[in-house]
């Protein structure tokens, strides 16, 4: 038999929140995680830079034997996913595929039928107004409004970049420091709605699930908060069901963690995002 490894790519360790959900959904499947700590953060970089780094990450994972890679980083997916799928993959790695966290979010918002059972029943109607919180690069790329607009042109999308949040989360700031920052971004987004009510928000950055409770406290009651790790896991499950060629051989399991940064440092930091120890190995260039 052949090995059907699935790769998970992120700019750092935030994507471990997504890997956690993928492993919970498919505990017997082998995954390889790659965090590009040597180049993180991606959020403040320009598009060419992000595309070049994301492409290099894909090459590393495909060369490790991955048949399928999930881009867990919103910034990388927002800037690069369509370009990789359309311009690069078919000629560079025919027969392999790249999925990105952005797509399940857009499908959930626009109520693609298989997503219906993943949203609360009182929210079944397509939302009218969606708020997106993300990094600067994700907001600038316009990918969320563009992809939502393709499927559901009547949905209004309002974006808010939250550049202070990742540094605060990274250094483990207490809620007393994080809450005012989150509240400020929520207020800024609501200001730009001009009185229209908000139905759904997307936490469009790997780090924001860690402060979902603060978003929930700062948002008006009744606003649906979409969970990226959960939606990504459902989406991958659906994808794997439709693609039996990705079925692993029985007994084929395992989980490996690679970083382009310092393995001891990253192993120390990353456990908090995964909920289990994460013994990172340095990716040999
Ligand atoms: C990721 C890794 C970091 C490592 C060291 C310092 C700061 C970091 C910040 C981030 C956040 C990350 C990014 O690259 O900007 C957010 C990205 N994964 C996303 O948009 O989902």
PDB file of N, CA and C and ligand atoms in Angstrom, residues 10-15 36-37 39-45 72-76 101 134-135 138 166-167 170 204-208 228 269, ligand 1:
ATOM      1  N   UNK A  10       0.820  26.166   8.360  1.00  0.00           N
ATOM      2  CA  UNK A  10       0.514  27.464   8.967  1.00  0.00           C
ATOM      3  C   UNK A  10       1.787  28.291   9.021  1.00  0.00           C
ATOM      4  N   UNK A  11       1.623  29.602   9.213  1.00  0.00           N
ATOM      5  CA  UNK A  11       2.779  30.478   9.378  1.00  0.00           C
ATOM      6  C   UNK A  11       3.463  30.229  10.726  1.00  0.00           C
ATOM      7  N   UNK A  12       2.744  29.639  11.667  1.00  0.00           N
ATOM      8  CA  UNK A  12       3.320  29.407  13.005  1.00  0.00           C
ATOM      9  C   UNK A  12       2.612  28.259  13.691  1.00  0.00           C
ATOM     10  N   UNK A  13       2.188  28.473  14.937  1.00  0.00           N
ATOM     11  CA  UNK A  13       1.533  27.385  15.673  1.00  0.00           C
ATOM     12  C   UNK A  13       0.036  27.583  15.844  1.00  0.00           C
ATOM     13  N   UNK A  14      -0.503  28.755  15.422  1.00  0.00           N
ATOM     14  CA  UNK A  14      -1.942  28.998  15.545  1.00  0.00           C
ATOM     15  C   UNK A  14      -2.764  27.925  14.831  1.00  0.00           C
ATOM     16  N   UNK A  15      -2.220  27.399  13.738  1.00  0.00           N
ATOM     17  CA  UNK A  15      -2.915  26.375  12.957  1.00  0.00           C
ATOM     18  C   UNK A  15      -3.085  25.068  13.692  1.00  0.00           C
ATOM     19  N   UNK A  36       5.712  27.693   9.693  1.00  0.00           N
ATOM     20  CA  UNK A  36       6.810  28.458   9.085  1.00  0.00           C
ATOM     21  C   UNK A  36       7.282  29.563  10.041  1.00  0.00           C
ATOM     22  N   UNK A  37       7.680  29.140  11.250  1.00  0.00           N
ATOM     23  CA  UNK A  37       8.092  30.113  12.277  1.00  0.00           C
ATOM     24  C   UNK A  37       9.269  30.978  11.839  1.00  0.00           C
ATOM     25  N   UNK A  39       9.604  32.484   9.243  1.00  0.00           N
ATOM     26  CA  UNK A  39       9.132  33.633   8.460  1.00  0.00           C
ATOM     27  C   UNK A  39       7.911  34.325   9.074  1.00  0.00           C
ATOM     28  N   UNK A  40       7.378  33.792  10.178  1.00  0.00           N
ATOM     29  CA  UNK A  40       6.168  34.365  10.806  1.00  0.00           C
ATOM     30  C   UNK A  40       6.502  35.695  11.494  1.00  0.00           C
ATOM     31  N   UNK A  41       5.521  36.581  11.621  1.00  0.00           N
ATOM     32  CA  UNK A  41       4.140  36.488  11.144  1.00  0.00           C
ATOM     33  C   UNK A  41       3.973  36.868   9.671  1.00  0.00           C
ATOM     34  N   UNK A  42       2.952  36.257   9.031  1.00  0.00           N
ATOM     35  CA  UNK A  42       2.631  36.581   7.649  1.00  0.00           C
ATOM     36  C   UNK A  42       1.745  37.831   7.565  1.00  0.00           C
ATOM     37  N   UNK A  43       0.948  38.050   8.606  1.00  0.00           N
ATOM     38  CA  UNK A  43      -0.086  39.099   8.596  1.00  0.00           C
ATOM     39  C   UNK A  43       0.372  40.457   8.094  1.00  0.00           C
ATOM     40  N   UNK A  44       1.558  40.948   8.518  1.00  0.00           N
ATOM     41  CA  UNK A  44       1.998  42.262   8.035  1.00  0.00           C
ATOM     42  C   UNK A  44       2.726  42.242   6.688  1.00  0.00           C
ATOM     43  N   UNK A  45       2.959  41.074   6.082  1.00  0.00           N
ATOM     44  CA  UNK A  45       3.744  40.992   4.833  1.00  0.00           C
ATOM     45  C   UNK A  45       2.916  41.357   3.599  1.00  0.00           C
ATOM     46  N   UNK A  72      -3.989  26.011   6.991  1.00  0.00           N
ATOM     47  CA  UNK A  72      -4.717  26.413   8.198  1.00  0.00           C
ATOM     48  C   UNK A  72      -4.596  27.907   8.455  1.00  0.00           C
ATOM     49  N   UNK A  73      -3.644  28.541   7.769  1.00  0.00           N
ATOM     50  CA  UNK A  73      -3.377  29.963   7.962  1.00  0.00           C
ATOM     51  C   UNK A  73      -4.298  30.787   7.071  1.00  0.00           C
ATOM     52  N   UNK A  74      -5.118  31.638   7.689  1.00  0.00           N
ATOM     53  CA  UNK A  74      -6.044  32.467   6.902  1.00  0.00           C
ATOM     54  C   UNK A  74      -5.323  33.403   5.968  1.00  0.00           C
ATOM     55  N   UNK A  75      -4.212  33.960   6.454  1.00  0.00           N
ATOM     56  CA  UNK A  75      -3.481  34.920   5.639  1.00  0.00           C
ATOM     57  C   UNK A  75      -2.943  34.230   4.382  1.00  0.00           C
ATOM     58  N   UNK A  76      -2.325  33.066   4.546  1.00  0.00           N
ATOM     59  CA  UNK A  76      -1.802  32.313   3.405  1.00  0.00           C
ATOM     60  C   UNK A  76      -2.927  31.883   2.469  1.00  0.00           C
ATOM     61  N   UNK A 101      -8.578  26.938   4.824  1.00  0.00           N
ATOM     62  CA  UNK A 101      -9.599  27.214   5.841  1.00  0.00           C
ATOM     63  C   UNK A 101     -10.662  28.215   5.399  1.00  0.00           C
ATOM     64  N   UNK A 134      -9.800  39.679  11.061  1.00  0.00           N
ATOM     65  CA  UNK A 134      -8.643  38.957  10.511  1.00  0.00           C
ATOM     66  C   UNK A 134      -7.393  39.816  10.578  1.00  0.00           C
ATOM     67  N   UNK A 135      -6.287  39.289  10.026  1.00  0.00           N
ATOM     68  CA  UNK A 135      -5.043  40.070   9.964  1.00  0.00           C
ATOM     69  C   UNK A 135      -5.165  41.135   8.869  1.00  0.00           C
ATOM     70  N   UNK A 138      -5.026  39.574   5.315  1.00  0.00           N
ATOM     71  CA  UNK A 138      -6.268  38.890   4.936  1.00  0.00           C
ATOM     72  C   UNK A 138      -7.326  39.916   4.545  1.00  0.00           C
ATOM     73  N   UNK A 166      -2.879  39.437  17.771  1.00  0.00           N
ATOM     74  CA  UNK A 166      -1.932  38.319  17.728  1.00  0.00           C
ATOM     75  C   UNK A 166      -0.756  38.524  18.690  1.00  0.00           C
ATOM     76  N   UNK A 167      -0.116  39.713  18.689  1.00  0.00           N
ATOM     77  CA  UNK A 167       0.978  39.909  19.654  1.00  0.00           C
ATOM     78  C   UNK A 167       0.540  39.715  21.111  1.00  0.00           C
ATOM     79  N   UNK A 170       0.008  35.961  21.597  1.00  0.00           N
ATOM     80  CA  UNK A 170       1.322  35.303  21.561  1.00  0.00           C
ATOM     81  C   UNK A 170       2.038  35.396  22.908  1.00  0.00           C
ATOM     82  N   UNK A 204     -11.472  35.129  11.531  1.00  0.00           N
ATOM     83  CA  UNK A 204     -10.697  34.702  10.365  1.00  0.00           C
ATOM     84  C   UNK A 204      -9.201  34.740  10.567  1.00  0.00           C
ATOM     85  N   UNK A 205      -8.740  34.250  11.700  1.00  0.00           N
ATOM     86  CA  UNK A 205      -7.305  34.174  11.992  1.00  0.00           C
ATOM     87  C   UNK A 205      -7.107  33.028  12.966  1.00  0.00           C
ATOM     88  N   UNK A 206      -6.044  32.271  12.754  1.00  0.00           N
ATOM     89  CA  UNK A 206      -5.787  31.081  13.571  1.00  0.00           C
ATOM     90  C   UNK A 206      -5.761  31.377  15.078  1.00  0.00           C
ATOM     91  N   UNK A 207      -5.385  32.591  15.460  1.00  0.00           N
ATOM     92  CA  UNK A 207      -5.223  32.889  16.882  1.00  0.00           C
ATOM     93  C   UNK A 207      -6.522  33.281  17.583  1.00  0.00           C
ATOM     94  N   UNK A 208      -7.516  33.719  16.828  1.00  0.00           N
ATOM     95  CA  UNK A 208      -8.695  34.288  17.471  1.00  0.00           C
ATOM     96  C   UNK A 208      -9.589  33.279  18.206  1.00  0.00           C
ATOM     97  N   UNK A 228     -13.774  28.200  13.100  1.00  0.00           N
ATOM     98  CA  UNK A 228     -12.995  27.739  11.961  1.00  0.00           C
ATOM     99  C   UNK A 228     -12.461  26.307  12.120  1.00  0.00           C
ATOM    100  N   UNK A 269       6.110  26.661  23.167  1.00  0.00           N
ATOM    101  CA  UNK A 269       4.998  27.597  22.949  1.00  0.00           C
ATOM    102  C   UNK A 269       3.715  26.918  22.511  1.00  0.00           C
TER     103      UNK A 269
HETATM  104  C1  LIG B   1       1.798  33.524  13.660  1.00  0.00           C
HETATM  105  C2  LIG B   1       3.046  33.158  14.127  1.00  0.00           C
HETATM  106  C3  LIG B   1       3.815  34.050  14.839  1.00  0.00           C
HETATM  107  C4  LIG B   1       5.075  33.709  15.337  1.00  0.00           C
HETATM  108  C5  LIG B   1       5.808  34.622  16.027  1.00  0.00           C
HETATM  109  C6  LIG B   1       5.301  35.882  16.233  1.00  0.00           C
HETATM  110  C7  LIG B   1       4.047  36.234  15.760  1.00  0.00           C
HETATM  111  C8  LIG B   1       3.277  35.318  15.050  1.00  0.00           C
HETATM  112  C9  LIG B   1       2.016  35.660  14.552  1.00  0.00           C
HETATM  113  C10 LIG B   1       1.276  34.756  13.868  1.00  0.00           C
HETATM  114  C11 LIG B   1      -0.137  35.094  13.390  1.00  0.00           C
HETATM  115  C12 LIG B   1      -0.413  34.607  12.027  1.00  0.00           C
HETATM  116  C13 LIG B   1       0.382  35.401  11.019  1.00  0.00           C
HETATM  117  O1  LIG B   1       1.248  34.802  10.407  1.00  0.00           O
HETATM  118  O2  LIG B   1       0.122  36.619  10.867  1.00  0.00           O
HETATM  119  C14 LIG B   1      -1.887  34.585  11.717  1.00  0.00           C
HETATM  120  C15 LIG B   1      -2.212  33.650  10.547  1.00  0.00           C
HETATM  121  N1  LIG B   1      -1.880  32.267  10.830  1.00  0.00           N
HETATM  122  C16 LIG B   1      -3.665  33.759  10.119  1.00  0.00           C
HETATM  123  O3  LIG B   1      -4.004  34.769   9.504  1.00  0.00           O
HETATM  124  O4  LIG B   1      -4.474  32.863  10.363  1.00  0.00           O
END
